[in-house]
Amino acid sequence: MSSIKSKLPAFQESIFSRMSALAKSCDAINLSQGFPDFEVSPALIALVNERMLAGDNQYAPMAGLLSLREAIASKIQRIMDVSVLPETEITITCGATEAIYATIVAMVHTGDEVMVLEPAYDSYVPAILLQGAVPVPVSLTDDFEIDFDALKAAVSPKTKMLIVNTPHNPTGKVLDKASMLAIEEFVLQNKILLLSDEVYEHLVFDGHQHFSALELEALRQQSIVVFSFGKTFHATGWKVGYSIAPEAITREIQKVHQYLTFSINTPVQAALAVYLKDENNYKNLPSLFEQKREFLAQYLEKSVFTPLPCEGTYFMLVSYDGFSDKSDMEMAEWLTRHHGVATVPISPFYQGKKDRKLLRFCFAKNQKTLAAAGERLCKI
């Protein structure tokens, strides 16, 4: 073709892919992209193998295996005391990314506005733009709290949706019940939808508690809540997630889902349906990752980097302000090329590329990896 008119002309390779590729080329320790370098539970792998050998290798139902949706509903009831209908309110998707994308495609129309709290995960804005809609960035405060005055100032008659993320990537902030109640008031008052990205639901530390949009009944009626098995069970390459939404919204999401991926990996779904029934398979995750966070933080405290508070996720922000005047992109590349540790700069999480001299470190790694990275950082 002589020319191609891009629908996303301003977007190139994601910062995660870029930094991971640079890490590989420099033989650097990769603390940039958010994937664990330790093994998936052997019991879960055995369950997947068992289901493959049993013949669960053909298309699953479009909405997902009912056994998995029932297991999800039971888990939600058990930990949140919220009743979800597995037949009509749950959709199994190709990771949380597809759930987010299918939701935006289904519910957002040309000319609509979608409010995005920044810094924001990088899949939100492209999905909005591809619908001919307008992303409206609203910055979090310097302490990464929601600025409700800024939200109220940015809302308009064209506003269709607000996207929130808790626990929050990249900041590690966790929304408490008071914040979610304020979100509920804002959403109901303005008659908009809430897309709540809760993929790190089990990775919450220091006595903080994950509070889901599902736990407020009125808010739930105008919400789509997204979760990820990849994040929960250290299996990001399996790309299995799910959305929960009221029946009418779920129908619209599934209209998109059936023409986007149609169905998701059958033996993995069948295995997860069994594995999810034992709460021991996820209830100890906070202590596991809190230990990893503290292990890396002990090294950082002896380095030129200052770790910021991290309430959840498996990411930690660090500041190098006062050490260098390099931009965060320059600093990330310099660390990778000259000191063998790859990180992610935070400016790409802002549409305006706001540079606060912050880097994101992923601590979902084994102790050997974290120690090697920590030793290199302490030599700077």
Tab-separated table of C-alpha atoms in Angstrom:
chain	number	residue	atom	x	y	z
A	1	MET	CA	0.000	0.000	0.000
A	2	SER	CA	1.246	3.486	-0.819
A	3	SER	CA	0.058	4.956	2.463
A	4	ILE	CA	-1.571	3.838	5.676
A	5	LYS	CA	-3.675	6.198	7.757
A	6	SER	CA	-3.092	5.173	11.349
A	7	LYS	CA	-5.938	5.277	13.857
A	8	LEU	CA	-3.340	5.769	16.611
A	9	PRO	CA	-0.716	7.996	14.967
A	10	ALA	CA	0.719	9.244	18.267
A	11	PHE	CA	1.278	5.752	19.698
A	12	GLN	CA	4.252	3.513	19.090
A	13	GLU	CA	5.668	0.558	21.034
A	14	SER	CA	4.563	0.601	24.677
A	15	ILE	CA	7.041	1.748	27.306
A	16	PHE	CA	6.902	-1.753	28.830
A	17	SER	CA	7.891	-3.469	25.582
A	18	ARG	CA	10.514	-0.810	24.910
A	19	MET	CA	12.219	-1.171	28.290
A	20	SER	CA	12.032	-4.972	28.258
A	21	ALA	CA	13.675	-5.024	24.825
A	22	LEU	CA	16.377	-2.650	26.047
A	23	ALA	CA	16.915	-4.833	29.124
A	24	LYS	CA	17.410	-7.864	26.909
A	25	SER	CA	19.814	-6.094	24.574
A	26	CYS	CA	21.867	-4.811	27.542
A	27	ASP	CA	21.654	-8.059	29.525
A	28	ALA	CA	20.088	-6.010	32.332
A	29	ILE	CA	17.956	-7.215	35.236
A	30	ASN	CA	14.392	-6.518	34.163
A	31	LEU	CA	12.393	-4.746	36.886
A	32	SER	CA	10.414	-2.860	34.232
A	33	GLN	CA	7.632	-5.046	32.860
A	34	GLY	CA	5.164	-6.394	35.412
A	35	PHE	CA	5.626	-10.129	35.297
A	36	PRO	CA	6.893	-12.520	37.999
A	37	ASP	CA	10.072	-14.518	37.384
A	38	PHE	CA	9.058	-17.298	39.783
A	39	GLU	CA	7.001	-20.373	39.001
A	40	VAL	CA	3.243	-20.804	38.837
A	41	SER	CA	1.905	-23.187	41.489
A	42	PRO	CA	2.721	-26.790	40.463
A	43	ALA	CA	-0.763	-27.770	41.654
A	44	LEU	CA	-2.361	-25.319	39.224
A	45	ILE	CA	-0.150	-26.477	36.360
A	46	ALA	CA	-1.074	-30.071	37.184
A	47	LEU	CA	-4.764	-29.154	37.046
A	48	VAL	CA	-4.320	-27.572	33.586
A	49	ASN	CA	-2.480	-30.673	32.368
A	50	GLU	CA	-5.181	-32.887	33.830
A	51	ARG	CA	-7.912	-30.993	31.987
A	52	MET	CA	-5.943	-31.145	28.718
A	53	LEU	CA	-5.555	-34.908	29.071
A	54	ALA	CA	-9.250	-35.173	29.901
A	55	GLY	CA	-10.108	-33.592	26.556
A	56	ASP	CA	-10.999	-30.003	27.530
A	57	ASN	CA	-9.275	-28.624	24.434
A	58	GLN	CA	-12.076	-27.215	22.290
A	59	TYR	CA	-13.948	-23.913	22.366
A	60	ALA	CA	-15.340	-22.854	25.701
A	61	PRO	CA	-18.731	-21.117	25.815
A	62	MET	CA	-18.496	-17.490	24.727
A	63	ALA	CA	-19.134	-16.099	28.223
A	64	GLY	CA	-16.722	-18.580	29.815
A	65	LEU	CA	-17.106	-21.973	31.457
A	66	LEU	CA	-20.059	-21.865	33.817
A	67	SER	CA	-18.030	-23.779	36.414
A	68	LEU	CA	-15.468	-20.950	36.488
A	69	ARG	CA	-18.103	-18.232	36.611
A	70	GLU	CA	-19.764	-20.062	39.506
A	71	ALA	CA	-16.411	-20.324	41.305
A	72	ILE	CA	-15.875	-16.577	40.821
A	73	ALA	CA	-19.344	-15.809	42.184
A	74	SER	CA	-18.672	-18.006	45.218
A	75	LYS	CA	-15.358	-16.236	45.852
A	76	ILE	CA	-16.987	-12.787	45.596
A	77	GLN	CA	-19.680	-13.899	48.037
A	78	ARG	CA	-17.089	-15.311	50.413
A	79	ILE	CA	-14.718	-12.342	50.573
A	80	MET	CA	-17.046	-9.387	49.848
A	81	ASP	CA	-20.449	-10.695	50.936
A	82	VAL	CA	-21.806	-9.632	47.545
A	83	SER	CA	-24.090	-11.793	45.402
A	84	VAL	CA	-23.133	-11.956	41.718
A	85	LEU	CA	-25.104	-13.929	39.140
A	86	PRO	CA	-22.677	-16.240	37.293
A	87	GLU	CA	-25.046	-16.827	34.360
A	88	THR	CA	-25.641	-13.167	33.478
A	89	GLU	CA	-23.103	-10.863	35.160
A	90	ILE	CA	-19.668	-12.431	34.572
A	91	THR	CA	-17.608	-12.606	31.375
A	92	ILE	CA	-14.293	-14.474	31.100
A	93	THR	CA	-11.902	-12.494	28.913
A	94	CYS	CA	-8.433	-12.590	27.387
A	95	GLY	CA	-6.855	-10.969	30.393
A	96	ALA	CA	-8.064	-7.789	32.044
A	97	THR	CA	-6.892	-5.850	28.984
A	98	GLU	CA	-9.595	-7.370	26.805
A	99	ALA	CA	-12.205	-6.811	29.508
A	100	ILE	CA	-11.276	-3.114	29.621
A	101	TYR	CA	-11.193	-2.782	25.844
A	102	ALA	CA	-14.476	-4.649	25.267
A	103	THR	CA	-16.150	-2.506	27.929
A	104	ILE	CA	-15.030	0.750	26.316
A	105	VAL	CA	-16.010	-0.449	22.837
A	106	ALA	CA	-19.431	-1.541	24.098
A	107	MET	CA	-20.315	1.466	26.222
A	108	VAL	CA	-18.479	4.487	24.784
A	109	HIS	CA	-19.605	6.216	21.586
A	110	THR	CA	-18.152	8.777	19.206
A	111	GLY	CA	-17.892	12.154	20.908
A	112	ASP	CA	-18.293	10.788	24.442
A	113	GLU	CA	-15.797	11.851	27.086
A	114	VAL	CA	-14.063	9.396	29.413
A	115	MET	CA	-12.322	10.643	32.548
A	116	VAL	CA	-8.923	9.060	33.185
A	117	LEU	CA	-7.056	9.520	36.469
A	118	GLU	CA	-3.357	10.093	35.835
A	119	PRO	CA	-0.832	8.585	36.048
A	120	ALA	CA	-2.821	5.875	34.247
A	121	TYR	CA	-2.130	2.439	32.817
A	122	ASP	CA	-1.363	2.752	29.123
A	123	SER	CA	-4.233	0.717	27.617
A	124	TYR	CA	-7.026	3.082	28.658
A	125	VAL	CA	-6.445	6.065	26.374
A	126	PRO	CA	-5.881	4.158	23.095
A	127	ALA	CA	-9.101	2.205	23.637
A	128	ILE	CA	-10.987	5.471	24.156
A	129	LEU	CA	-9.479	7.112	21.073
A	130	LEU	CA	-10.298	4.118	18.861
A	131	GLN	CA	-14.001	4.709	19.600
A	132	GLY	CA	-13.776	8.313	18.417
A	133	ALA	CA	-14.221	9.381	22.021
A	134	VAL	CA	-12.252	11.922	24.049
A	135	PRO	CA	-10.016	10.980	27.001
A	136	VAL	CA	-10.176	13.644	29.710
A	137	PRO	CA	-7.099	13.427	31.969
A	138	VAL	CA	-7.468	14.365	35.624
A	139	SER	CA	-4.252	14.294	37.640
A	140	LEU	CA	-4.072	12.695	41.043
A	141	THR	CA	-2.673	14.885	43.822
A	142	ASP	CA	1.046	14.941	44.648
A	143	ASP	CA	0.297	12.169	47.169
A	144	PHE	CA	-1.653	10.247	44.501
A	145	GLU	CA	-5.059	10.834	46.062
A	146	ILE	CA	-8.127	11.536	43.898
A	147	ASP	CA	-8.677	15.273	43.511
A	148	PHE	CA	-12.473	15.397	43.609
A	149	ASP	CA	-12.521	19.152	43.013
A	150	ALA	CA	-10.582	18.566	39.786
A	151	LEU	CA	-12.970	15.751	38.852
A	152	LYS	CA	-15.986	17.998	39.352
A	153	ALA	CA	-14.358	20.740	37.290
A	154	ALA	CA	-13.616	18.324	34.423
A	155	VAL	CA	-17.031	16.642	34.153
A	156	SER	CA	-19.317	17.771	31.323
A	157	PRO	CA	-22.620	16.803	29.679
A	158	LYS	CA	-20.553	14.629	27.325
A	159	THR	CA	-18.942	12.614	30.129
A	160	LYS	CA	-19.852	8.932	29.774
A	161	MET	CA	-17.420	7.097	32.033
A	162	LEU	CA	-14.841	7.407	34.786
A	163	ILE	CA	-11.969	4.896	34.943
A	164	VAL	CA	-10.371	4.128	38.303
A	165	ASN	CA	-7.691	1.619	39.243
A	166	THR	CA	-7.279	0.204	42.751
A	167	PRO	CA	-4.781	-0.969	43.863
A	168	HIS	CA	-3.223	1.530	41.504
A	169	ASN	CA	-0.602	0.924	38.838
A	170	PRO	CA	1.909	2.595	38.857
A	171	THR	CA	1.619	4.401	42.212
A	172	GLY	CA	0.706	1.528	44.562
A	173	LYS	CA	-2.137	3.586	46.057
A	174	VAL	CA	-5.189	1.735	47.439
A	175	LEU	CA	-8.611	3.405	47.548
A	176	ASP	CA	-10.313	3.072	50.921
A	177	LYS	CA	-14.052	2.880	51.592
A	178	ALA	CA	-14.356	6.650	52.068
A	179	SER	CA	-12.808	7.273	48.654
A	180	MET	CA	-15.097	4.724	47.007
A	181	LEU	CA	-18.117	6.320	48.677
A	182	ALA	CA	-17.044	9.674	47.224
A	183	ILE	CA	-16.685	8.025	43.806
A	184	GLU	CA	-20.173	6.569	44.201
A	185	GLU	CA	-21.598	10.017	44.952
A	186	PHE	CA	-19.808	11.503	41.923
A	187	VAL	CA	-20.903	8.717	39.559
A	188	LEU	CA	-24.530	8.740	40.677
A	189	GLN	CA	-24.804	12.518	40.690
A	190	ASN	CA	-23.474	12.792	37.146
A	191	LYS	CA	-25.248	9.660	35.850
A	192	ILE	CA	-22.110	8.156	34.351
A	193	LEU	CA	-20.519	4.701	34.310
A	194	LEU	CA	-17.583	3.545	36.396
A	195	LEU	CA	-14.948	1.205	34.982
A	196	SER	CA	-13.028	-0.085	37.998
A	197	ASP	CA	-9.750	-1.874	37.229
A	198	GLU	CA	-9.102	-4.074	40.277
A	199	VAL	CA	-6.577	-6.565	38.908
A	200	TYR	CA	-4.295	-6.295	41.971
A	201	GLU	CA	-7.173	-6.950	44.412
A	202	HIS	CA	-5.188	-9.406	46.558
A	203	LEU	CA	-1.908	-7.482	46.625
A	204	VAL	CA	-2.595	-5.044	49.488
A	205	PHE	CA	-0.170	-4.352	52.336
A	206	ASP	CA	0.351	-2.781	55.759
A	207	GLY	CA	-3.147	-3.410	57.037
A	208	HIS	CA	-4.838	-1.703	54.102
A	209	GLN	CA	-7.927	-3.416	52.731
A	210	HIS	CA	-9.050	-3.643	49.130
A	211	PHE	CA	-12.513	-2.103	48.834
A	212	SER	CA	-14.269	-2.976	45.579
A	213	ALA	CA	-16.840	-0.983	43.644
A	214	LEU	CA	-18.942	-4.147	43.895
A	215	GLU	CA	-19.393	-3.560	47.626
A	216	LEU	CA	-21.602	-0.481	47.191
A	217	GLU	CA	-24.946	-1.575	45.781
A	218	ALA	CA	-25.955	1.670	44.098
A	219	LEU	CA	-22.495	2.103	42.560
A	220	ARG	CA	-22.431	-1.498	41.408
A	221	GLN	CA	-25.483	-0.864	39.202
A	222	GLN	CA	-23.441	1.614	37.159
A	223	SER	CA	-20.092	-0.181	37.309
A	224	ILE	CA	-17.994	-2.611	35.335
A	225	VAL	CA	-15.333	-4.198	37.556
A	226	VAL	CA	-12.351	-5.984	36.035
A	227	PHE	CA	-10.082	-8.639	37.575
A	228	SER	CA	-7.106	-10.762	36.487
A	229	PHE	CA	-6.093	-14.349	37.209
A	230	GLY	CA	-2.701	-13.625	35.671
A	231	LYS	CA	-1.866	-11.129	38.415
A	232	THR	CA	-3.331	-13.268	41.203
A	233	PHE	CA	-1.706	-16.580	40.273
A	234	HIS	CA	1.620	-15.378	38.755
A	235	ALA	CA	0.564	-16.550	35.275
A	236	THR	CA	0.495	-13.374	33.185
A	237	GLY	CA	1.192	-15.351	29.996
A	238	TRP	CA	-2.075	-17.234	30.300
A	239	LYS	CA	-4.035	-13.999	29.733
A	240	VAL	CA	-7.216	-14.900	31.597
A	241	GLY	CA	-9.304	-12.251	33.339
A	242	TYR	CA	-12.940	-11.379	33.810
A	243	SER	CA	-15.455	-8.578	34.144
A	244	ILE	CA	-18.450	-8.262	36.442
A	245	ALA	CA	-21.289	-5.922	35.536
A	246	PRO	CA	-25.086	-5.687	35.684
A	247	GLU	CA	-26.859	-7.965	33.214
A	248	ALA	CA	-27.754	-5.261	30.675
A	249	ILE	CA	-24.166	-3.993	30.547
A	250	THR	CA	-22.761	-7.531	30.460
A	251	ARG	CA	-24.895	-8.298	27.393
A	252	GLU	CA	-23.317	-5.369	25.553
A	253	ILE	CA	-19.794	-6.346	26.619
A	254	GLN	CA	-20.387	-9.892	25.423
A	255	LYS	CA	-21.560	-8.620	22.023
A	256	VAL	CA	-18.079	-7.172	21.578
A	257	HIS	CA	-16.287	-10.074	23.262
A	258	GLN	CA	-17.838	-12.654	20.924
A	259	TYR	CA	-16.338	-10.906	17.885
A	260	LEU	CA	-13.055	-9.981	19.545
A	261	THR	CA	-11.806	-13.276	21.035
A	262	PHE	CA	-15.078	-15.265	21.263
A	263	SER	CA	-13.789	-17.637	23.945
A	264	ILE	CA	-10.834	-18.134	26.249
A	265	ASN	CA	-8.400	-21.021	26.847
A	266	THR	CA	-10.585	-23.958	27.893
A	267	PRO	CA	-8.262	-26.145	29.999
A	268	VAL	CA	-6.968	-23.115	31.920
A	269	GLN	CA	-10.550	-22.065	32.700
A	270	ALA	CA	-11.414	-25.582	33.854
A	271	ALA	CA	-8.328	-25.706	36.087
A	272	LEU	CA	-9.008	-22.271	37.580
A	273	ALA	CA	-12.575	-23.312	38.414
A	274	VAL	CA	-11.141	-25.975	40.733
A	275	TYR	CA	-8.141	-24.009	42.020
A	276	LEU	CA	-10.233	-20.977	42.964
A	277	LYS	CA	-12.316	-22.944	45.440
A	278	ASP	CA	-9.452	-23.127	47.941
A	279	GLU	CA	-8.974	-19.676	49.484
A	280	ASN	CA	-5.483	-20.697	50.646
A	281	ASN	CA	-4.430	-20.274	47.018
A	282	TYR	CA	-4.801	-16.500	47.229
A	283	LYS	CA	-5.217	-15.363	50.837
A	284	ASN	CA	-1.460	-15.454	51.582
A	285	LEU	CA	-0.505	-13.255	48.633
A	286	PRO	CA	-0.270	-10.002	50.657
A	287	SER	CA	2.423	-11.382	52.962
A	288	LEU	CA	4.343	-12.924	50.038
A	289	PHE	CA	4.580	-9.659	48.130
A	290	GLU	CA	4.993	-7.490	51.211
A	291	GLN	CA	8.152	-9.456	51.987
A	292	LYS	CA	9.431	-8.866	48.454
A	293	ARG	CA	8.658	-5.162	48.703
A	294	GLU	CA	10.547	-4.870	51.975
A	295	PHE	CA	13.499	-6.876	50.654
A	296	LEU	CA	13.978	-4.484	47.728
A	297	ALA	CA	13.272	-1.407	49.881
A	298	GLN	CA	16.127	-2.334	52.225
A	299	TYR	CA	18.554	-2.041	49.316
A	300	LEU	CA	16.994	1.166	47.998
A	301	GLU	CA	17.322	2.859	51.382
A	302	LYS	CA	21.096	2.464	51.040
A	303	SER	CA	21.065	3.875	47.500
A	304	VAL	CA	20.589	7.268	45.850
A	305	PHE	CA	16.931	6.370	45.257
A	306	THR	CA	14.084	7.150	47.651
A	307	PRO	CA	11.251	4.586	47.747
A	308	LEU	CA	7.743	6.062	47.969
A	309	PRO	CA	4.965	4.459	50.050
A	310	CYS	CA	3.512	1.379	48.377
A	311	GLU	CA	0.136	0.191	49.709
A	312	GLY	CA	-0.549	-2.393	47.016
A	313	THR	CA	0.268	-3.938	43.598
A	314	TYR	CA	3.728	-5.374	42.956
A	315	PHE	CA	5.223	-2.056	41.898
A	316	MET	CA	7.159	0.510	43.886
A	317	LEU	CA	7.813	4.085	42.840
A	318	VAL	CA	11.215	5.563	43.609
A	319	SER	CA	12.356	9.159	43.375
A	320	TYR	CA	15.771	10.248	42.135
A	321	ASP	CA	15.016	13.954	42.543
A	322	GLY	CA	18.099	15.633	43.992
A	323	PHE	CA	20.414	12.994	42.566
A	324	SER	CA	20.107	13.830	38.879
A	325	ASP	CA	18.386	16.319	36.589
A	326	LYS	CA	17.947	13.720	33.856
A	327	SER	CA	14.405	13.231	32.575
A	328	ASP	CA	12.791	10.046	33.799
A	329	MET	CA	13.118	8.527	30.325
A	330	GLU	CA	16.803	9.386	30.208
A	331	MET	CA	17.293	8.030	33.725
A	332	ALA	CA	15.548	4.742	32.904
A	333	GLU	CA	17.695	4.239	29.814
A	334	TRP	CA	20.888	5.258	31.665
A	335	LEU	CA	20.202	2.792	34.471
A	336	THR	CA	19.610	0.015	31.956
A	337	ARG	CA	22.612	0.712	29.747
A	338	HIS	CA	25.200	1.639	32.370
A	339	HIS	CA	24.102	-0.140	35.548
A	340	GLY	CA	22.185	-3.161	34.274
A	341	VAL	CA	18.810	-2.528	35.922
A	342	ALA	CA	15.755	-1.845	33.766
A	343	THR	CA	12.869	0.189	35.196
A	344	VAL	CA	9.904	2.127	33.802
A	345	PRO	CA	9.709	5.943	33.764
A	346	ILE	CA	6.415	7.420	34.962
A	347	SER	CA	5.982	10.220	32.414
A	348	PRO	CA	4.442	7.847	29.791
A	349	PHE	CA	1.577	7.255	32.260
A	350	TYR	CA	0.535	10.898	31.689
A	351	GLN	CA	-0.921	12.133	28.397
A	352	GLY	CA	1.113	15.305	28.844
A	353	LYS	CA	4.263	13.283	29.691
A	354	LYS	CA	4.553	14.921	33.115
A	355	ASP	CA	8.006	14.232	34.552
A	356	ARG	CA	8.187	13.997	38.357
A	357	LYS	CA	11.615	12.300	38.463
A	358	LEU	CA	10.004	8.981	39.359
A	359	LEU	CA	10.701	5.425	38.229
A	360	ARG	CA	8.625	2.264	38.723
A	361	PHE	CA	10.317	-0.893	40.003
A	362	CYS	CA	8.567	-4.281	39.786
A	363	PHE	CA	9.312	-6.408	42.850
A	364	ALA	CA	7.382	-9.496	41.697
A	365	LYS	CA	10.696	-11.306	41.383
A	366	ASN	CA	12.535	-14.011	43.259
A	367	GLN	CA	14.951	-13.039	46.016
A	368	LYS	CA	18.028	-13.724	43.897
A	369	THR	CA	16.830	-11.305	41.201
A	370	LEU	CA	15.936	-8.586	43.710
A	371	ALA	CA	19.251	-8.956	45.523
A	372	ALA	CA	21.246	-8.709	42.297
A	373	ALA	CA	19.320	-5.604	41.246
A	374	GLY	CA	19.644	-4.077	44.722
A	375	GLU	CA	23.402	-4.588	44.780
A	376	ARG	CA	23.783	-2.865	41.413
A	377	LEU	CA	21.627	0.068	42.495
A	378	CYS	CA	23.635	0.519	45.709
A	379	LYS	CA	26.835	0.940	43.693
A	380	ILE	CA	25.552	4.050	41.900
